[in-house]
CSV table of C-alpha atoms in Angstrom, one decimal:
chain,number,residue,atom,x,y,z
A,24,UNK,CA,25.5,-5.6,-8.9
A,25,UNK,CA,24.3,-2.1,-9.5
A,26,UNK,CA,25.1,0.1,-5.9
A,27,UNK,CA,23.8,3.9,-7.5
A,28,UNK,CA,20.6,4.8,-6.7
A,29,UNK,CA,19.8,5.2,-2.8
A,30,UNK,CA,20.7,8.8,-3.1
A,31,UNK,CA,17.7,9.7,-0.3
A,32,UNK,CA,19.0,7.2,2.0
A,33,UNK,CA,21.6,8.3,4.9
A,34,UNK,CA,24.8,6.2,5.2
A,35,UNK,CA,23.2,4.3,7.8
A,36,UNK,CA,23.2,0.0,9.4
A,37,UNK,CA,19.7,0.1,7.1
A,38,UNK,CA,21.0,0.7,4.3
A,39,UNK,CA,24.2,-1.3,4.6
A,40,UNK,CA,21.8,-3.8,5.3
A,41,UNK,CA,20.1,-3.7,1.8
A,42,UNK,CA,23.2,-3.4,-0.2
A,43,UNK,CA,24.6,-6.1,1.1
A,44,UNK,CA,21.5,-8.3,1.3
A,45,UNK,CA,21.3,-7.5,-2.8
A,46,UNK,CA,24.9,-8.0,-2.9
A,47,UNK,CA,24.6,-11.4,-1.5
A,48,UNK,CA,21.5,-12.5,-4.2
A,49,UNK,CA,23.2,-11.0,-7.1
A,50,UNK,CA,26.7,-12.4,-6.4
A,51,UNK,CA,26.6,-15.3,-9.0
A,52,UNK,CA,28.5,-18.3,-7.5
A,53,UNK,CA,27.9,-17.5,-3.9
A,54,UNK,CA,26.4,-19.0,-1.4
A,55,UNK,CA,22.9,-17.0,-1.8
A,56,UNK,CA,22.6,-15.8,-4.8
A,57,UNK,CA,19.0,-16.0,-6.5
A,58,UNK,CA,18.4,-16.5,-10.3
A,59,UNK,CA,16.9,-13.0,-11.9
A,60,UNK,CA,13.3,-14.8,-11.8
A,61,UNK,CA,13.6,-15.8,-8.1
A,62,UNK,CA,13.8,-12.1,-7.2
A,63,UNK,CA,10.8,-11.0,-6.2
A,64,UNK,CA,9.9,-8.2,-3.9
A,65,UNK,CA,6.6,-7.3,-2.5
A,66,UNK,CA,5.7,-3.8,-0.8
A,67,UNK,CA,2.4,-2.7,1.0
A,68,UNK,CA,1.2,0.9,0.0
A,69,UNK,CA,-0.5,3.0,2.2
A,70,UNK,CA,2.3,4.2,5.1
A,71,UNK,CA,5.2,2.0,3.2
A,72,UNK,CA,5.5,3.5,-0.2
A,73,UNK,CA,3.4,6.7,0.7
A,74,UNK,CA,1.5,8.6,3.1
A,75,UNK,CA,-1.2,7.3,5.1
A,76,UNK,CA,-1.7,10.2,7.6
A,77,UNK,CA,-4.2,11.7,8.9
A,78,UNK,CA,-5.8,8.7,6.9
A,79,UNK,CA,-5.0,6.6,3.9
A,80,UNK,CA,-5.7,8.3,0.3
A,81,UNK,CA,-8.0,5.7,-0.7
A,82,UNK,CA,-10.2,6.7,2.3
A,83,UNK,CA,-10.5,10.7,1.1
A,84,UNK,CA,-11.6,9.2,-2.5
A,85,UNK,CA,-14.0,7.2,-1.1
A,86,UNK,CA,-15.7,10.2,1.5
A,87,UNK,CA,-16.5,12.1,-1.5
A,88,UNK,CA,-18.7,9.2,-3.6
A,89,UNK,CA,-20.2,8.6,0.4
A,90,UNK,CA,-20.9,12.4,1.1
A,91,UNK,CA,-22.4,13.0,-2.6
A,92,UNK,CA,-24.5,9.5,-1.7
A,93,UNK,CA,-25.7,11.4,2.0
A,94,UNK,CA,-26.6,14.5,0.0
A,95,UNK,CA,-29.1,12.4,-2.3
A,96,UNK,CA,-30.3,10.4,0.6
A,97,UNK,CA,-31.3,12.0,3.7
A,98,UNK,CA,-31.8,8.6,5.2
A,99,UNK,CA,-28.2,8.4,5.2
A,100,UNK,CA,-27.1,11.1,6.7
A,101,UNK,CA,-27.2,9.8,10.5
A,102,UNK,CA,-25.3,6.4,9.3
A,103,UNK,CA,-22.1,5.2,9.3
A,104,UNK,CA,-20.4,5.7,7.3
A,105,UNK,CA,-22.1,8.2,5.5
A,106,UNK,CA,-22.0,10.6,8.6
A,107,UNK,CA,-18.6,10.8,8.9
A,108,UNK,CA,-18.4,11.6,4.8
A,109,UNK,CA,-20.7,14.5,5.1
A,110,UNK,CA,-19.1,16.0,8.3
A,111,UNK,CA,-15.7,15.2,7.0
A,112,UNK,CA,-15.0,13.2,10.1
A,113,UNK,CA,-11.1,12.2,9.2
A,114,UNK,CA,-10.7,10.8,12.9
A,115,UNK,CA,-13.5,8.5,12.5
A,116,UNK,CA,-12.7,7.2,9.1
A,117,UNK,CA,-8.7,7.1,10.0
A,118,UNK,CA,-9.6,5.4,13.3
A,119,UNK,CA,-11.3,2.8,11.8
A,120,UNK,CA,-8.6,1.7,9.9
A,121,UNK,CA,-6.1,2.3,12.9
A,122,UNK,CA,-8.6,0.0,15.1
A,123,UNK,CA,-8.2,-2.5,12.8
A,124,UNK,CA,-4.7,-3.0,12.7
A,125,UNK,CA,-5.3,-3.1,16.5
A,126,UNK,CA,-7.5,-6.3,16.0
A,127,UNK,CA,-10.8,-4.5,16.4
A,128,UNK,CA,-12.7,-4.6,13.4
A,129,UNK,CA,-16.2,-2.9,14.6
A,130,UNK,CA,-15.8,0.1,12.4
A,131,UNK,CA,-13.6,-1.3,9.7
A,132,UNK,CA,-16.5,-3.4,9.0
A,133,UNK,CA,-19.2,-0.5,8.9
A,134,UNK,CA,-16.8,1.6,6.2
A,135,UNK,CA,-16.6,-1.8,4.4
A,136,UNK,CA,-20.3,-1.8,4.2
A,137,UNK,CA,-20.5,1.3,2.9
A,138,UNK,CA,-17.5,1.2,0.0
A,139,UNK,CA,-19.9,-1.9,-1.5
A,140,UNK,CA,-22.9,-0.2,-1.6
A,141,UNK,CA,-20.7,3.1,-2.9
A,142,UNK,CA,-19.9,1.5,-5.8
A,143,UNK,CA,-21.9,-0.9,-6.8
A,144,UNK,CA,-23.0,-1.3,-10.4
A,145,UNK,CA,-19.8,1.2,-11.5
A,146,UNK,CA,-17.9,-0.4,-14.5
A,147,UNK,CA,-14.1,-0.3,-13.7
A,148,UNK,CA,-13.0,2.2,-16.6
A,149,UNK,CA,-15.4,4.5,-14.8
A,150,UNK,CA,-13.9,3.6,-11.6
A,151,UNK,CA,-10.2,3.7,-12.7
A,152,UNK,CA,-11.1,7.2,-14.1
A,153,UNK,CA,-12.5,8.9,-11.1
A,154,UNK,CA,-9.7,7.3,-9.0
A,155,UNK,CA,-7.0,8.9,-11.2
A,156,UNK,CA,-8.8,12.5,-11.7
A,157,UNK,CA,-8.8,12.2,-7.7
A,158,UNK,CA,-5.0,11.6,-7.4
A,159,UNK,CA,-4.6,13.9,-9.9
A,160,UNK,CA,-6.2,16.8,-9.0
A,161,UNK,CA,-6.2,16.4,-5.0
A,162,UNK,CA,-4.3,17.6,-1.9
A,163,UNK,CA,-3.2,16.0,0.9
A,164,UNK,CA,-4.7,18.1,4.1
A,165,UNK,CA,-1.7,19.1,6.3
A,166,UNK,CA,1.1,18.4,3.7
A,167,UNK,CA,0.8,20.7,0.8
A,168,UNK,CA,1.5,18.5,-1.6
A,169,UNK,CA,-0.4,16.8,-4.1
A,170,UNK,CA,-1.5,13.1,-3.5
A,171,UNK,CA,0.7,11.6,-6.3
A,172,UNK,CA,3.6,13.8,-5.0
A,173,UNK,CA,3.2,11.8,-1.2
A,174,UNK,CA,5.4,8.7,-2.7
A,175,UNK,CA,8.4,8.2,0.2
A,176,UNK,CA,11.2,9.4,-2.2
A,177,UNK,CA,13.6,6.3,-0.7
A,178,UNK,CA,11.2,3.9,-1.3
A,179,UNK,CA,10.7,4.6,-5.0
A,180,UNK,CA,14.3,4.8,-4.8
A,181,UNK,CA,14.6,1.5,-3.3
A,182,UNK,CA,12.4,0.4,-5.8
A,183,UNK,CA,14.1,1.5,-9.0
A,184,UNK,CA,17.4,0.2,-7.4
A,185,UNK,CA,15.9,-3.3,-6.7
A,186,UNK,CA,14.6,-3.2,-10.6
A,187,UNK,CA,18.3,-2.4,-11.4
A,188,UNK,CA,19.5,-5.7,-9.6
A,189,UNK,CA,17.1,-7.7,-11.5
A,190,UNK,CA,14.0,-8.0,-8.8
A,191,UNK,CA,10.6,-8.0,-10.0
A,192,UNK,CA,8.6,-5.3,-7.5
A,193,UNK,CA,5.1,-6.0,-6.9
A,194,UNK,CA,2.4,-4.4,-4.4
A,195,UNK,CA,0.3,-6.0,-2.1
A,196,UNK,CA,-2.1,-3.9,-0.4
A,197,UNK,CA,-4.5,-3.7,2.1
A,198,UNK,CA,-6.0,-0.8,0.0
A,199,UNK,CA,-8.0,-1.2,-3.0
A,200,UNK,CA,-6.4,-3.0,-5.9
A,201,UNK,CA,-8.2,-1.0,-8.7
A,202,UNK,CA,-7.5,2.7,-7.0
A,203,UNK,CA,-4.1,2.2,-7.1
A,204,UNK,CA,-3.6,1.0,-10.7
A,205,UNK,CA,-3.5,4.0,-12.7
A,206,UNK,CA,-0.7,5.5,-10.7
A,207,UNK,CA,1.4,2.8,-9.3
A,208,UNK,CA,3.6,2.8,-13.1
A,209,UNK,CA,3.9,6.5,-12.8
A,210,UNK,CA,5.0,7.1,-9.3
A,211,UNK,CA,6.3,3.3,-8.3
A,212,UNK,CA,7.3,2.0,-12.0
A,213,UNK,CA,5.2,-1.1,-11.0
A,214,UNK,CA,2.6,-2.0,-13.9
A,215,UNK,CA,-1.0,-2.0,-13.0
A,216,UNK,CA,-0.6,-6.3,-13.4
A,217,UNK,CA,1.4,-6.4,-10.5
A,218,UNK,CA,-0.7,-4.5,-8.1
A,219,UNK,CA,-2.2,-7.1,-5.4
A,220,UNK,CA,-4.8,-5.6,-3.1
A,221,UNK,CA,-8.6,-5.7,-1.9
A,222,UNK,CA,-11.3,-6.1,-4.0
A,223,UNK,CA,-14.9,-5.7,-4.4
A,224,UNK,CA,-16.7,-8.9,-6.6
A,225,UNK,CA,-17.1,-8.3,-10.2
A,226,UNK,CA,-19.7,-9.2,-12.7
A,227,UNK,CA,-19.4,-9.1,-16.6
A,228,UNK,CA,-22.4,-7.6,-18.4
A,229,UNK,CA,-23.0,-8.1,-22.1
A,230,UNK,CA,-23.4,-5.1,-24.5
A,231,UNK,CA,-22.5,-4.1,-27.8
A,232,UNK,CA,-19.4,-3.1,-26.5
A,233,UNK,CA,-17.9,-6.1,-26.0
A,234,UNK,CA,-19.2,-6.3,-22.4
A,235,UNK,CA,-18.3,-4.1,-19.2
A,236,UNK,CA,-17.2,-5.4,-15.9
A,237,UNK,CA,-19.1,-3.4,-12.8
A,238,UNK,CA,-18.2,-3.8,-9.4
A,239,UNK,CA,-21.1,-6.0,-7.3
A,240,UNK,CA,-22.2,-5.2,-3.7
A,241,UNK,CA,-20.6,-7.5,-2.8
A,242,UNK,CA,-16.6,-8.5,-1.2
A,243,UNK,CA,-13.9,-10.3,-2.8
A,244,UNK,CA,-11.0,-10.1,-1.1
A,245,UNK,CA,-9.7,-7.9,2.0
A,246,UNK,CA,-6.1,-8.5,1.3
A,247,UNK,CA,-4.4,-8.0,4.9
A,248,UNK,CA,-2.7,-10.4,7.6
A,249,UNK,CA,-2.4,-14.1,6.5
A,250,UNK,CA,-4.2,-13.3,3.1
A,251,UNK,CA,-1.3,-11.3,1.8
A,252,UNK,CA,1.0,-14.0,1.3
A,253,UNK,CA,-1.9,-16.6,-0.4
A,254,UNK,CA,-2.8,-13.7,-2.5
A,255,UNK,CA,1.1,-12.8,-3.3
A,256,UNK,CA,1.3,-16.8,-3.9
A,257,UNK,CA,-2.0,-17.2,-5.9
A,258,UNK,CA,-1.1,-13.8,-8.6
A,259,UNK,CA,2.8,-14.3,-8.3
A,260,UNK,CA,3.5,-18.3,-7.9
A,261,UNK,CA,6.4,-17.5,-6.4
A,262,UNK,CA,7.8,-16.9,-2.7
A,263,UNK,CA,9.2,-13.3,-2.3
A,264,UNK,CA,12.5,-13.2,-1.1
A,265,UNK,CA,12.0,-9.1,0.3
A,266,UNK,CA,9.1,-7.5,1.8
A,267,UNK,CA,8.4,-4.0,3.2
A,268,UNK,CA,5.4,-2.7,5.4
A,269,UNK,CA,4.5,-1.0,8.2
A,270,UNK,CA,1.8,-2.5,10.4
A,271,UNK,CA,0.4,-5.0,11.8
A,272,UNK,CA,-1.2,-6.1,8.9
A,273,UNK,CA,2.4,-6.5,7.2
A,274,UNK,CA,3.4,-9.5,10.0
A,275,UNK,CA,2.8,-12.3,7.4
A,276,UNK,CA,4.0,-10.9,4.2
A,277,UNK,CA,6.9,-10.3,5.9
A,278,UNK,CA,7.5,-13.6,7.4
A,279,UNK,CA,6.7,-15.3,4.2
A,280,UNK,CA,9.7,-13.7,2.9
A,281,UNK,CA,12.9,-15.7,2.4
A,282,UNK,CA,11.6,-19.2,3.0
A,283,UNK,CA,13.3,-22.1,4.4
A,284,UNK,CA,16.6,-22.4,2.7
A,285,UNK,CA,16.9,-19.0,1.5
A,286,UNK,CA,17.6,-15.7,3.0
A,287,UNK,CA,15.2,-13.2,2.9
A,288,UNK,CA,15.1,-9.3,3.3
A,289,UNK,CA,11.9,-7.7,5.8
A,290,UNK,CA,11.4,-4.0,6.0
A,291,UNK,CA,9.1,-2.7,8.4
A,292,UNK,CA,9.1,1.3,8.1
A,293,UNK,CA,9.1,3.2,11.3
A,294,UNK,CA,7.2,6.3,11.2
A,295,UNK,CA,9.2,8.7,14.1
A,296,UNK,CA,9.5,11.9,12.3
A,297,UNK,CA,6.9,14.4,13.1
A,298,UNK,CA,8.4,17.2,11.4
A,299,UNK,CA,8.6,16.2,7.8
A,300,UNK,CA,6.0,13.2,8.0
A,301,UNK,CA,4.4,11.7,10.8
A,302,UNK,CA,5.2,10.1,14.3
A,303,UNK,CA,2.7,6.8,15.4
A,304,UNK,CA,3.1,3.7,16.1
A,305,UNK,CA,-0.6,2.8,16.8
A,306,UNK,CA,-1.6,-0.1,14.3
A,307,UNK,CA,2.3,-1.0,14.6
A,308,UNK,CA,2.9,-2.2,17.8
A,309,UNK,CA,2.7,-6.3,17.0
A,310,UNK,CA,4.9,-5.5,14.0
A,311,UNK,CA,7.7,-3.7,16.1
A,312,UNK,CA,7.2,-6.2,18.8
A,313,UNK,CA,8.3,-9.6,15.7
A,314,UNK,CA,11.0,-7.1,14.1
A,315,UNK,CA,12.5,-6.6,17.3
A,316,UNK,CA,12.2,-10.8,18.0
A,317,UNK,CA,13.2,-12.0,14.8
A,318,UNK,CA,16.1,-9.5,13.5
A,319,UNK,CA,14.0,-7.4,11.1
A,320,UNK,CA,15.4,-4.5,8.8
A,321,UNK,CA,13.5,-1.2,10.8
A,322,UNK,CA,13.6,1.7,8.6
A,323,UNK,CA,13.3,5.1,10.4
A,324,UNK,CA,12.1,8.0,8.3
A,325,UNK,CA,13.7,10.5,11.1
A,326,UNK,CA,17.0,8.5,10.7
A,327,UNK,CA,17.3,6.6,7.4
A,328,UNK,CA,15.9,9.0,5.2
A,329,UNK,CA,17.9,12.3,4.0
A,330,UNK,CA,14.6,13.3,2.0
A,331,UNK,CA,11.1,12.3,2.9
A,332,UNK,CA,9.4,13.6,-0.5
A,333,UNK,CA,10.3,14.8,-3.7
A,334,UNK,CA,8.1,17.1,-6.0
A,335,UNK,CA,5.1,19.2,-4.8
C-alpha cells in the first residue's frame, strides 16, 4: 500500500480512518481486500471536491448566457430565471439549489426551465468551449481565487492517493456533466469519460462535418438522490466501494457504497470553517442526521484539513 500523499490532511480519527480503510482493501490475503478492478470510488463535485458557496460555479456560468438572453429579450426580464441573471441575484439562484436539497423543488424547477431553453440548439464543442473559457478566465466572488484554483487541496489529494492504491475515481454530480469535463483531468486527474452528472437531451444533426451533436430543450437526466447510484451503475457496472459528498443529495450514493459482503468507505464533508471556506449546514441536515446513524466518515474542513486551497 502506498501511505504518502495526504500531506493537507491533519493527523486526525478521519484520516486514520482512510488509511486504514485502504489498508484493509489493498492488503492482499486479508480478509477485505478488493481486486485493483473492484476499487472504485465515486465523488460529488460541487461543495465535495470544490466550492459551492455563495452558489455552485456552474450556476455563475449559466447567469451570464441567462442575463445576455434578458438583454435581447425584454419579455424576459421580469421572469425567472432570467431576473435573477440580470440583477445578479446570487441568493435567489443559490437558494434554489439549497431549497432543493431541503426537498422543495419550486425554484429548482424554474432555473431548470430556463438552463433548457439557455442552451438549446448549442453543439457541445461550442458548449465545452464557453464552459472552459469561463473556468478559465473567472473569479470566485468573495474568495480571490480563480474558479479552477477552488479544488479542496485534500480532496485532490485524497484522490491522487486513492489512484496510487489502485482505485479508479469517478464523479457523479448533481451539476452538469458536460461543464465539468474539460477541467475535471486538470484539477481532479479524472478523464472527462468518467464524469457522471446531469444532462440536457441531445440530438445528432447531419452536416458535412461528420455531424454535430446540439443540446435539445429538453431534460435527460438530473443526476441527484436515488439516481446517482443507477447512474453510477448504468456508466460504471460496478458497485463503488467509497463515496464522498456533502448533502442531502449524497444520502444514496453513499449508502450504495460497500454492498452487502463488503466494506465500504462514506465521506460526507462538513463544511464548519468560516474563515478559510464556508460554515452551513443547510441542504445537509438529512445527510448529518444518516452519518451520525450509521457510522459515517465526517470530514471537517475546520478540523481535518491543514490547507483548504492551493494555488490562486
Amino acid at each position: 500500500m502506498t501511505t504518502r500523499g495526504l500531506a493537507s490532511w491533519n493527523d486526525t480519527a478521519t484520516r486514520a480512518a482512510i488509511v486504514d480503510f485502504v489498508e484493509r482493501v489493498t492488503t492482499e490475503g486479508g480478509p477485505d481486500f478488493v481486486p485493483p478492478s473492484e476499487r472504485i470510488a465515486t465523488f460529488d463535485n460541487d461543495g465535495t471536491l470544490w466550492c459551492e458557496k455563495p452558489m455552485p460555479i456552474e450556476v455563475g456560468f449559466i447567469l451570464i448566457r441567462l442575463a445576455e438572453m434578458a438583454e435581447a429579450d425584454e419579455s424576459l426580464r421580469e421572469k425567472q430565471p432570467w431576473k435573477a441573471a440580470r440583477e445578479r441575484d446570487h441568493h435567489w439562484l443559490g437558494g434554489a439549489i439549497t431549497s432543493h436539497y431541503g426537498g422543495d423543488d419550486t425554484d429548482v424547477k424554474v432555473l431548470m426551465a430556463g438552463i433548457l431553453q439557455a442552451f438549446s440548439g448549442v453543439s457541445v464543442e461550442d458548449y465545452a468551449a464557453a464552459a472552459d473559457s469561463f473556468l478559465s478566465g473567472g473569479k470566485h466572488p468573495t474568495l480571490d481565487r480563480t474558479f479552477r484554483a477552488c479544488g479542496y487541496l485534500p480532496m485532490i489529494e485524497l484522490l491522487a492517493y486513492l489512484e496510487a492504491n489502485g482505485f479508479t475515481n469517478y464523479i457523479a454530480s448533481g451539476g452538469d456533466r458536460d461543464f465539468m469535463r474539460p477541467v475535471t483531468e486538470e484539477i481532479y486527474g479524472i478523464p472527462a469519460e468518467r464524469v457522471i452528472g446531469s444532462s440536457n437531451a441531445l440530438r445528432y444533426l447531419e452536416d458535412e462535418h461528420g455531424g454535430t451533436i446540439t443540446y435539445a430543450a429538453e431534460p435527460d437526466v438530473f443526476d441527484d438522490g436515488p439516481v446517482k447510484p443507477t447512474r453510477i451503475w448504468s456508466r460504471i457496472g460496478r458497485r463503488p466501494i467509497l463515496a464522498g459528498g456533502n448533502s442531502n443529495g449524497d444520502i444514496a450514493m453513499l449508502r450504495y457504497a460497500g454492498g452487502k459482503g463488503r466494506i465500504g468507505l462514506r465521506l460526507l464533508v462538513l463544511h464548519d470553517d468560516a474563515d478559510r471556506e464556508f460554515e452551513y449546514t443547510a441542504g445537509a441536515e438529512r445527510s448529518l442526521e444518516t452519518a451520525a446513524a450509521e457510522g459515517w466518515t465526517v470530514v471537517s474542513v475546520k478540523n481535518d484539513w491543514a490547507t483548504v486551497f492551493d494555488r490562486t
